[in-house]
Amino acid sequence: MDIILLGPPGAGKGTQAKKLIDVMGIPQISTGDMLRAAVAEGTELGRKAKEFMDAGRLVTDEVVIGLVEERFKKPDCAKGFMLDGFPRTVAQAEALEKMLKRMGRRIDHVVLMEVDDEELVLRITGRRTCGACGAIYHLSFSPPPASGKCKCGSTDLRQRDDDNEITVRQRLKTYHSQTAPLVSFYAGRGNLRRITGTGQTPEGVFKKVKEALAL
Ligand code: ADP
Ligand code: ADP
Ligand code: ZN
């Protein structure tokens, strides 16, 4: 099954993707994670991308489309994949359709998670991620089992550089102007599944995601 997780920053795409991996056994393809890996490696691409990421703006379409195209070549994508954070513009969605067509595939479901902006700001400013295993926490809504320590035992709980209030507000503007048009794009293709995430626990949202995917 080929799935897109769509929604604003902080909607819970990564949180739901981690739960879905266990149930579906297909990989999560997160362009944000791929870009952060390039930043950490200090590649030329990473250096350029970081400027956009820190400003809360989108990295150019060519760069992310190229990353996804390469990723699709890996054998673990054969059974399906869930895209998290891609596509983010209509141009990316159109490029994705072309890539999938060449592979003889199509998107089965687009799961849209909608959350109010003020809740998104609270979620993102409290987000912490484990540097060792990638687990996602929130200081108040989803705290690690022991203070400052991940379930995997690591104490490397990190806050992303772009998870501050100023950058978050810019990312929300970017979402509303450049990514929200994808809602009508996919509604027109008949595979959009809408989920309201405001005030719902991660488990509550997961139940709805499974229903939407008929799992
Ligand atoms: P995204 O990948 O869409 O940016 P994340 O899955 O990283 O979002 O979640 C953003 C933050 O919100 C994290 O700190 C996460 O723990 C928290 N979070 C995720 N889902 C919920 C929820 N349903 N209720 C409250 N907080 C949530
Ligand atoms: P979140 O879901 O919390 O907004 P991501 O990890 O998906 O965060 O993205 C972080 C940043 O990486 C974005 O603000 C943007 O600068 C860049 N980025 C990620 N995915 C894309 C994409 N598909 N197109 C352009 N830029 C992207
Ligand atoms: Zn961990």
PDB file of C-alpha atoms and ligand atoms in Angstrom:
ATOM      1  CA  MET A   1       0.000   0.000   0.000  1.00  0.00           C
ATOM      2  CA  ASP A   2       1.301   3.468  -0.943  1.00  0.00           C
ATOM      3  CA  ILE A   3       0.205   6.176   1.489  1.00  0.00           C
ATOM      4  CA  ILE A   4       0.729   9.887   2.014  1.00  0.00           C
ATOM      5  CA  LEU A   5       0.516  11.401   5.504  1.00  0.00           C
ATOM      6  CA  LEU A   6      -0.526  15.007   4.960  1.00  0.00           C
ATOM      7  CA  GLY A   7      -0.888  17.759   7.526  1.00  0.00           C
ATOM      8  CA  PRO A   8       0.719  20.823   9.049  1.00  0.00           C
ATOM      9  CA  PRO A   9       3.930  20.725  11.079  1.00  0.00           C
ATOM     10  CA  GLY A  10       3.177  19.107  14.434  1.00  0.00           C
ATOM     11  CA  ALA A  11      -0.040  17.389  13.287  1.00  0.00           C
ATOM     12  CA  GLY A  12       1.354  14.022  14.350  1.00  0.00           C
ATOM     13  CA  LYS A  13       2.547  12.587  11.031  1.00  0.00           C
ATOM     14  CA  GLY A  14       5.759  11.171  12.495  1.00  0.00           C
ATOM     15  CA  THR A  15       3.986   9.845  15.598  1.00  0.00           C
ATOM     16  CA  GLN A  16       1.375   8.013  13.509  1.00  0.00           C
ATOM     17  CA  ALA A  17       3.980   6.789  10.992  1.00  0.00           C
ATOM     18  CA  LYS A  18       5.926   5.064  13.802  1.00  0.00           C
ATOM     19  CA  LYS A  19       2.739   3.280  14.932  1.00  0.00           C
ATOM     20  CA  LEU A  20       1.868   2.297  11.349  1.00  0.00           C
ATOM     21  CA  ILE A  21       5.309   0.787  10.677  1.00  0.00           C
ATOM     22  CA  ASP A  22       4.567  -1.865  13.321  1.00  0.00           C
ATOM     23  CA  VAL A  23       1.162  -2.680  11.851  1.00  0.00           C
ATOM     24  CA  MET A  24       1.915  -2.461   8.129  1.00  0.00           C
ATOM     25  CA  GLY A  25       5.593  -3.313   7.802  1.00  0.00           C
ATOM     26  CA  ILE A  26       6.217  -0.659   5.165  1.00  0.00           C
ATOM     27  CA  PRO A  27       8.884   2.067   5.482  1.00  0.00           C
ATOM     28  CA  GLN A  28       8.306   5.675   6.459  1.00  0.00           C
ATOM     29  CA  ILE A  29       9.860   8.103   3.990  1.00  0.00           C
ATOM     30  CA  SER A  30      10.323  11.433   5.756  1.00  0.00           C
ATOM     31  CA  THR A  31      11.904  14.149   3.623  1.00  0.00           C
ATOM     32  CA  GLY A  32      12.476  16.189   6.805  1.00  0.00           C
ATOM     33  CA  ASP A  33      14.499  13.315   8.331  1.00  0.00           C
ATOM     34  CA  MET A  34      16.437  12.890   5.073  1.00  0.00           C
ATOM     35  CA  LEU A  35      17.251  16.595   4.951  1.00  0.00           C
ATOM     36  CA  ARG A  36      18.316  16.615   8.636  1.00  0.00           C
ATOM     37  CA  ALA A  37      20.603  13.642   7.909  1.00  0.00           C
ATOM     38  CA  ALA A  38      22.208  15.646   5.062  1.00  0.00           C
ATOM     39  CA  VAL A  39      22.627  18.617   7.428  1.00  0.00           C
ATOM     40  CA  ALA A  40      24.259  16.378  10.066  1.00  0.00           C
ATOM     41  CA  GLU A  41      26.628  14.911   7.457  1.00  0.00           C
ATOM     42  CA  GLY A  42      27.593  18.423   6.395  1.00  0.00           C
ATOM     43  CA  THR A  43      27.042  17.769   2.682  1.00  0.00           C
ATOM     44  CA  GLU A  44      26.655  20.626   0.190  1.00  0.00           C
ATOM     45  CA  LEU A  45      22.948  19.783  -0.113  1.00  0.00           C
ATOM     46  CA  GLY A  46      22.631  19.818   3.680  1.00  0.00           C
ATOM     47  CA  ARG A  47      24.285  23.221   3.978  1.00  0.00           C
ATOM     48  CA  LYS A  48      21.929  24.752   1.427  1.00  0.00           C
ATOM     49  CA  ALA A  49      18.847  23.037   2.899  1.00  0.00           C
ATOM     50  CA  LYS A  50      19.569  24.232   6.444  1.00  0.00           C
ATOM     51  CA  GLU A  51      19.141  27.893   5.485  1.00  0.00           C
ATOM     52  CA  PHE A  52      15.604  27.203   4.260  1.00  0.00           C
ATOM     53  CA  MET A  53      14.761  24.921   7.194  1.00  0.00           C
ATOM     54  CA  ASP A  54      15.926  27.433   9.814  1.00  0.00           C
ATOM     55  CA  ALA A  55      13.856  30.127   8.105  1.00  0.00           C
ATOM     56  CA  GLY A  56      10.717  27.927   8.133  1.00  0.00           C
ATOM     57  CA  ARG A  57      10.633  27.885   4.346  1.00  0.00           C
ATOM     58  CA  LEU A  58      10.535  25.013   1.892  1.00  0.00           C
ATOM     59  CA  VAL A  59      13.650  23.534   0.368  1.00  0.00           C
ATOM     60  CA  THR A  60      13.468  23.684  -3.446  1.00  0.00           C
ATOM     61  CA  ASP A  61      11.224  21.195  -5.234  1.00  0.00           C
ATOM     62  CA  GLU A  62      14.104  19.777  -7.336  1.00  0.00           C
ATOM     63  CA  VAL A  63      16.132  18.877  -4.253  1.00  0.00           C
ATOM     64  CA  VAL A  64      13.367  17.011  -2.410  1.00  0.00           C
ATOM     65  CA  ILE A  65      12.002  15.360  -5.562  1.00  0.00           C
ATOM     66  CA  GLY A  66      15.539  14.076  -6.259  1.00  0.00           C
ATOM     67  CA  LEU A  67      15.833  12.680  -2.725  1.00  0.00           C
ATOM     68  CA  VAL A  68      12.504  10.849  -2.980  1.00  0.00           C
ATOM     69  CA  GLU A  69      13.291   9.493  -6.446  1.00  0.00           C
ATOM     70  CA  GLU A  70      16.529   7.968  -5.118  1.00  0.00           C
ATOM     71  CA  ARG A  71      14.766   6.596  -2.029  1.00  0.00           C
ATOM     72  CA  PHE A  72      12.136   4.792  -4.121  1.00  0.00           C
ATOM     73  CA  LYS A  73      14.936   2.718  -5.720  1.00  0.00           C
ATOM     74  CA  LYS A  74      15.678   0.958  -2.431  1.00  0.00           C
ATOM     75  CA  PRO A  75      14.198  -2.562  -2.235  1.00  0.00           C
ATOM     76  CA  ASP A  76      12.215  -1.919   0.983  1.00  0.00           C
ATOM     77  CA  CYS A  77       9.817   0.283  -1.019  1.00  0.00           C
ATOM     78  CA  ALA A  78       8.657  -2.644  -3.161  1.00  0.00           C
ATOM     79  CA  LYS A  79       5.774  -3.575  -0.799  1.00  0.00           C
ATOM     80  CA  GLY A  80       4.667  -0.004  -0.251  1.00  0.00           C
ATOM     81  CA  PHE A  81       5.638   3.111   1.669  1.00  0.00           C
ATOM     82  CA  MET A  82       4.257   5.953   3.703  1.00  0.00           C
ATOM     83  CA  LEU A  83       5.346   9.413   2.695  1.00  0.00           C
ATOM     84  CA  ASP A  84       5.665  11.829   5.634  1.00  0.00           C
ATOM     85  CA  GLY A  85       6.213  15.479   4.759  1.00  0.00           C
ATOM     86  CA  PHE A  86       6.210  14.915   0.999  1.00  0.00           C
ATOM     87  CA  PRO A  87       4.655  16.172  -1.230  1.00  0.00           C
ATOM     88  CA  ARG A  88       4.437  19.721   0.156  1.00  0.00           C
ATOM     89  CA  THR A  89       3.686  21.644  -3.059  1.00  0.00           C
ATOM     90  CA  VAL A  90       1.496  20.968  -6.074  1.00  0.00           C
ATOM     91  CA  ALA A  91       4.674  20.690  -8.201  1.00  0.00           C
ATOM     92  CA  GLN A  92       5.944  17.933  -5.864  1.00  0.00           C
ATOM     93  CA  ALA A  93       2.578  16.136  -6.037  1.00  0.00           C
ATOM     94  CA  GLU A  94       2.673  16.230  -9.834  1.00  0.00           C
ATOM     95  CA  ALA A  95       6.269  14.961  -9.906  1.00  0.00           C
ATOM     96  CA  LEU A  96       5.249  12.163  -7.522  1.00  0.00           C
ATOM     97  CA  GLU A  97       2.424  11.095  -9.826  1.00  0.00           C
ATOM     98  CA  LYS A  98       4.862  10.868 -12.733  1.00  0.00           C
ATOM     99  CA  MET A  99       7.394   8.852 -10.705  1.00  0.00           C
ATOM    100  CA  LEU A 100       4.718   6.417  -9.521  1.00  0.00           C
ATOM    101  CA  LYS A 101       3.283   6.063 -13.008  1.00  0.00           C
ATOM    102  CA  ARG A 102       6.715   5.011 -14.288  1.00  0.00           C
ATOM    103  CA  MET A 103       6.782   2.416 -11.491  1.00  0.00           C
ATOM    104  CA  GLY A 104       3.262   1.228 -12.388  1.00  0.00           C
ATOM    105  CA  ARG A 105       1.931   2.358  -9.012  1.00  0.00           C
ATOM    106  CA  ARG A 106      -0.426   4.921  -7.556  1.00  0.00           C
ATOM    107  CA  ILE A 107      -1.221   6.475  -4.178  1.00  0.00           C
ATOM    108  CA  ASP A 108      -3.902   4.432  -2.407  1.00  0.00           C
ATOM    109  CA  HIS A 109      -4.741   6.800   0.465  1.00  0.00           C
ATOM    110  CA  VAL A 110      -3.897  10.349   1.486  1.00  0.00           C
ATOM    111  CA  VAL A 111      -4.460  10.695   5.237  1.00  0.00           C
ATOM    112  CA  LEU A 112      -4.968  14.341   6.165  1.00  0.00           C
ATOM    113  CA  MET A 113      -4.480  15.178   9.855  1.00  0.00           C
ATOM    114  CA  GLU A 114      -5.965  18.544  10.780  1.00  0.00           C
ATOM    115  CA  VAL A 115      -5.053  20.360  14.005  1.00  0.00           C
ATOM    116  CA  ASP A 116      -5.654  23.996  15.034  1.00  0.00           C
ATOM    117  CA  ASP A 117      -2.657  26.313  14.692  1.00  0.00           C
ATOM    118  CA  GLU A 118      -2.445  27.232  18.394  1.00  0.00           C
ATOM    119  CA  GLU A 119      -2.334  23.555  19.387  1.00  0.00           C
ATOM    120  CA  LEU A 120       0.353  22.994  16.738  1.00  0.00           C
ATOM    121  CA  VAL A 121       2.527  25.721  18.275  1.00  0.00           C
ATOM    122  CA  LEU A 122       2.247  24.040  21.706  1.00  0.00           C
ATOM    123  CA  ARG A 123       2.994  20.635  20.234  1.00  0.00           C
ATOM    124  CA  ILE A 124       6.058  21.718  18.278  1.00  0.00           C
ATOM    125  CA  THR A 125       7.667  23.874  20.957  1.00  0.00           C
ATOM    126  CA  GLY A 126       7.431  20.939  23.416  1.00  0.00           C
ATOM    127  CA  ARG A 127       8.644  18.259  20.982  1.00  0.00           C
ATOM    128  CA  ARG A 128      11.740  16.220  21.844  1.00  0.00           C
ATOM    129  CA  THR A 129      13.200  13.434  19.694  1.00  0.00           C
ATOM    130  CA  CYS A 130      15.543  10.635  20.738  1.00  0.00           C
ATOM    131  CA  GLY A 131      18.863  10.944  18.924  1.00  0.00           C
ATOM    132  CA  ALA A 132      19.464   7.206  19.308  1.00  0.00           C
ATOM    133  CA  CYS A 133      16.183   5.536  18.245  1.00  0.00           C
ATOM    134  CA  GLY A 134      14.078   8.367  16.769  1.00  0.00           C
ATOM    135  CA  ALA A 135      11.235   8.072  19.322  1.00  0.00           C
ATOM    136  CA  ILE A 136       9.069  11.210  19.443  1.00  0.00           C
ATOM    137  CA  TYR A 137       8.063  12.767  22.776  1.00  0.00           C
ATOM    138  CA  HIS A 138       6.360  15.878  24.080  1.00  0.00           C
ATOM    139  CA  LEU A 139       7.397  17.426  27.375  1.00  0.00           C
ATOM    140  CA  SER A 140       3.766  17.652  28.575  1.00  0.00           C
ATOM    141  CA  PHE A 141       1.542  15.617  26.207  1.00  0.00           C
ATOM    142  CA  SER A 142       3.717  12.550  25.717  1.00  0.00           C
ATOM    143  CA  PRO A 143       6.640  12.660  28.161  1.00  0.00           C
ATOM    144  CA  PRO A 144       9.445  10.080  28.171  1.00  0.00           C
ATOM    145  CA  PRO A 145       9.023   7.268  30.760  1.00  0.00           C
ATOM    146  CA  ALA A 146      11.733   8.710  33.028  1.00  0.00           C
ATOM    147  CA  SER A 147      12.595  12.406  32.952  1.00  0.00           C
ATOM    148  CA  GLY A 148      15.229  13.063  30.274  1.00  0.00           C
ATOM    149  CA  LYS A 149      15.555   9.386  29.367  1.00  0.00           C
ATOM    150  CA  CYS A 150      14.134   7.579  26.328  1.00  0.00           C
ATOM    151  CA  LYS A 151      12.435   4.161  26.503  1.00  0.00           C
ATOM    152  CA  CYS A 152      15.553   2.858  24.676  1.00  0.00           C
ATOM    153  CA  GLY A 153      17.738   4.011  27.561  1.00  0.00           C
ATOM    154  CA  SER A 154      19.385   6.944  25.756  1.00  0.00           C
ATOM    155  CA  THR A 155      19.546  10.357  27.428  1.00  0.00           C
ATOM    156  CA  ASP A 156      20.076  12.078  24.058  1.00  0.00           C
ATOM    157  CA  LEU A 157      16.655  13.779  23.852  1.00  0.00           C
ATOM    158  CA  ARG A 158      16.957  16.616  21.380  1.00  0.00           C
ATOM    159  CA  GLN A 159      15.031  19.693  20.389  1.00  0.00           C
ATOM    160  CA  ARG A 160      15.199  20.590  16.699  1.00  0.00           C
ATOM    161  CA  ASP A 161      16.719  23.992  15.774  1.00  0.00           C
ATOM    162  CA  ASP A 162      13.532  24.919  13.897  1.00  0.00           C
ATOM    163  CA  ASP A 163      11.151  23.946  16.738  1.00  0.00           C
ATOM    164  CA  ASN A 164      11.029  27.433  18.246  1.00  0.00           C
ATOM    165  CA  GLU A 165       7.923  29.638  18.255  1.00  0.00           C
ATOM    166  CA  ILE A 166       9.128  32.140  15.618  1.00  0.00           C
ATOM    167  CA  THR A 167      10.086  29.482  13.079  1.00  0.00           C
ATOM    168  CA  VAL A 168       6.963  27.443  13.812  1.00  0.00           C
ATOM    169  CA  ARG A 169       4.728  30.394  12.978  1.00  0.00           C
ATOM    170  CA  GLN A 170       6.586  30.853   9.674  1.00  0.00           C
ATOM    171  CA  ARG A 171       6.265  27.104   8.953  1.00  0.00           C
ATOM    172  CA  LEU A 172       2.512  27.325   9.551  1.00  0.00           C
ATOM    173  CA  LYS A 173       2.280  30.246   7.081  1.00  0.00           C
ATOM    174  CA  THR A 174       4.277  28.207   4.569  1.00  0.00           C
ATOM    175  CA  TYR A 175       1.927  25.254   5.119  1.00  0.00           C
ATOM    176  CA  HIS A 176      -1.241  27.299   4.607  1.00  0.00           C
ATOM    177  CA  SER A 177       0.029  28.993   1.445  1.00  0.00           C
ATOM    178  CA  GLN A 178       2.038  26.227  -0.266  1.00  0.00           C
ATOM    179  CA  THR A 179       0.886  22.847   1.078  1.00  0.00           C
ATOM    180  CA  ALA A 180      -2.826  23.311   1.902  1.00  0.00           C
ATOM    181  CA  PRO A 181      -3.687  23.442  -1.865  1.00  0.00           C
ATOM    182  CA  LEU A 182      -2.843  19.709  -1.890  1.00  0.00           C
ATOM    183  CA  VAL A 183      -6.059  19.059   0.047  1.00  0.00           C
ATOM    184  CA  SER A 184      -8.219  19.937  -2.952  1.00  0.00           C
ATOM    185  CA  PHE A 185      -5.666  18.329  -5.304  1.00  0.00           C
ATOM    186  CA  TYR A 186      -6.142  14.938  -3.609  1.00  0.00           C
ATOM    187  CA  ALA A 187      -9.849  15.435  -2.858  1.00  0.00           C
ATOM    188  CA  GLY A 188     -10.232  15.765  -6.641  1.00  0.00           C
ATOM    189  CA  ARG A 189      -8.530  12.413  -7.088  1.00  0.00           C
ATOM    190  CA  GLY A 190     -10.927  10.775  -4.627  1.00  0.00           C
ATOM    191  CA  ASN A 191      -8.375   9.327  -2.199  1.00  0.00           C
ATOM    192  CA  LEU A 192      -8.363  11.922   0.605  1.00  0.00           C
ATOM    193  CA  ARG A 193      -9.189  10.669   4.150  1.00  0.00           C
ATOM    194  CA  ARG A 194      -9.705  13.513   6.647  1.00  0.00           C
ATOM    195  CA  ILE A 195      -8.958  13.112  10.345  1.00  0.00           C
ATOM    196  CA  THR A 196      -9.491  15.746  13.016  1.00  0.00           C
ATOM    197  CA  GLY A 197      -6.574  15.649  15.434  1.00  0.00           C
ATOM    198  CA  THR A 198      -7.314  18.664  17.662  1.00  0.00           C
ATOM    199  CA  GLY A 199      -7.750  17.540  21.275  1.00  0.00           C
ATOM    200  CA  GLN A 200      -7.302  13.840  20.390  1.00  0.00           C
ATOM    201  CA  THR A 201      -4.727  11.575  21.997  1.00  0.00           C
ATOM    202  CA  PRO A 202      -2.160   9.865  19.729  1.00  0.00           C
ATOM    203  CA  GLU A 203      -3.966   6.558  20.372  1.00  0.00           C
ATOM    204  CA  GLY A 204      -7.340   8.114  19.478  1.00  0.00           C
ATOM    205  CA  VAL A 205      -5.890   9.470  16.243  1.00  0.00           C
ATOM    206  CA  PHE A 206      -4.298   6.082  15.470  1.00  0.00           C
ATOM    207  CA  LYS A 207      -7.692   4.391  15.727  1.00  0.00           C
ATOM    208  CA  LYS A 208      -9.074   6.816  13.153  1.00  0.00           C
ATOM    209  CA  VAL A 209      -6.035   6.370  10.895  1.00  0.00           C
ATOM    210  CA  LYS A 210      -6.520   2.593  10.910  1.00  0.00           C
ATOM    211  CA  GLU A 211     -10.217   3.046  10.085  1.00  0.00           C
ATOM    212  CA  ALA A 212      -9.302   5.380   7.225  1.00  0.00           C
ATOM    213  CA  LEU A 213      -6.902   2.776   5.830  1.00  0.00           C
ATOM    214  CA  ALA A 214      -9.375  -0.068   6.441  1.00  0.00           C
ATOM    215  CA  LEU A 215      -6.816  -1.877   8.638  1.00  0.00           C
TER     216      LEU A 215
HETATM  217  P1  ADP B   1       4.751  15.973  12.669  1.00  0.00           P
HETATM  218  O1  ADP B   1       5.560  14.787  12.207  1.00  0.00           O
HETATM  219  O2  ADP B   1       3.433  16.060  11.949  1.00  0.00           O
HETATM  220  O3  ADP B   1       5.511  17.263  12.632  1.00  0.00           O
HETATM  221  P2  ADP B   1       4.983  14.771  15.344  1.00  0.00           P
HETATM  222  O4  ADP B   1       4.453  13.395  15.205  1.00  0.00           O
HETATM  223  O5  ADP B   1       6.450  14.939  15.433  1.00  0.00           O
HETATM  224  O6  ADP B   1       4.371  15.725  14.184  1.00  0.00           O
HETATM  225  O7  ADP B   1       4.292  15.417  16.626  1.00  0.00           O
HETATM  226  C1  ADP B   1       4.582  16.754  17.034  1.00  0.00           C
HETATM  227  C2  ADP B   1       4.567  16.833  18.553  1.00  0.00           C
HETATM  228  O8  ADP B   1       3.242  16.649  19.028  1.00  0.00           O
HETATM  229  C3  ADP B   1       5.412  15.775  19.259  1.00  0.00           C
HETATM  230  O9  ADP B   1       5.979  16.352  20.409  1.00  0.00           O
HETATM  231  C4  ADP B   1       4.392  14.680  19.627  1.00  0.00           C
HETATM  232  O10 ADP B   1       4.780  13.980  20.804  1.00  0.00           O
HETATM  233  C5  ADP B   1       3.149  15.515  19.875  1.00  0.00           C
HETATM  234  N1  ADP B   1       1.908  14.821  19.496  1.00  0.00           N
HETATM  235  C6  ADP B   1       1.718  13.967  18.452  1.00  0.00           C
HETATM  236  N2  ADP B   1       0.424  13.561  18.397  1.00  0.00           N
HETATM  237  C7  ADP B   1      -0.203  14.182  19.436  1.00  0.00           C
HETATM  238  C8  ADP B   1      -1.553  14.183  19.923  1.00  0.00           C
HETATM  239  N3  ADP B   1      -2.513  13.468  19.318  1.00  0.00           N
HETATM  240  N4  ADP B   1      -1.827  14.922  21.027  1.00  0.00           N
HETATM  241  C9  ADP B   1      -0.870  15.659  21.624  1.00  0.00           C
HETATM  242  N5  ADP B   1       0.413  15.722  21.218  1.00  0.00           N
HETATM  243  C10 ADP B   1       0.738  14.995  20.129  1.00  0.00           C
HETATM  244  P1  ADP B   2       7.433  19.156  10.299  1.00  0.00           P
HETATM  245  O1  ADP B   2       6.551  18.063   9.804  1.00  0.00           O
HETATM  246  O2  ADP B   2       7.540  19.195  11.781  1.00  0.00           O
HETATM  247  O3  ADP B   2       7.118  20.471   9.697  1.00  0.00           O
HETATM  248  P2  ADP B   2       9.623  18.165   8.644  1.00  0.00           P
HETATM  249  O4  ADP B   2      10.664  17.367   9.315  1.00  0.00           O
HETATM  250  O5  ADP B   2       8.680  17.480   7.739  1.00  0.00           O
HETATM  251  O6  ADP B   2       8.916  18.951   9.800  1.00  0.00           O
HETATM  252  O7  ADP B   2      10.306  19.332   7.800  1.00  0.00           O
HETATM  253  C1  ADP B   2      11.281  20.192   8.347  1.00  0.00           C
HETATM  254  C2  ADP B   2      11.732  21.174   7.268  1.00  0.00           C
HETATM  255  O8  ADP B   2      12.379  20.461   6.198  1.00  0.00           O
HETATM  256  C3  ADP B   2      10.628  21.979   6.590  1.00  0.00           C
HETATM  257  O9  ADP B   2      10.286  23.150   7.310  1.00  0.00           O
HETATM  258  C4  ADP B   2      11.270  22.306   5.228  1.00  0.00           C
HETATM  259  O10 ADP B   2      12.209  23.372   5.354  1.00  0.00           O
HETATM  260  C5  ADP B   2      12.060  21.030   4.944  1.00  0.00           C
HETATM  261  N1  ADP B   2      11.261  20.055   4.170  1.00  0.00           N
HETATM  262  C6  ADP B   2      10.858  18.821   4.583  1.00  0.00           C
HETATM  263  N2  ADP B   2      10.135  18.214   3.633  1.00  0.00           N
HETATM  264  C7  ADP B   2      10.091  19.072   2.579  1.00  0.00           C
HETATM  265  C8  ADP B   2       9.484  19.036   1.290  1.00  0.00           C
HETATM  266  N3  ADP B   2       8.758  17.977   0.887  1.00  0.00           N
HETATM  267  N4  ADP B   2       9.637  20.117   0.484  1.00  0.00           N
HETATM  268  C9  ADP B   2      10.365  21.174   0.855  1.00  0.00           C
HETATM  269  N5  ADP B   2      10.952  21.294   2.059  1.00  0.00           N
HETATM  270  C10 ADP B   2      10.818  20.250   2.920  1.00  0.00           C
HETATM  271 ZN    ZN B   3      15.424   6.270  22.161  1.00  0.00          ZN
END
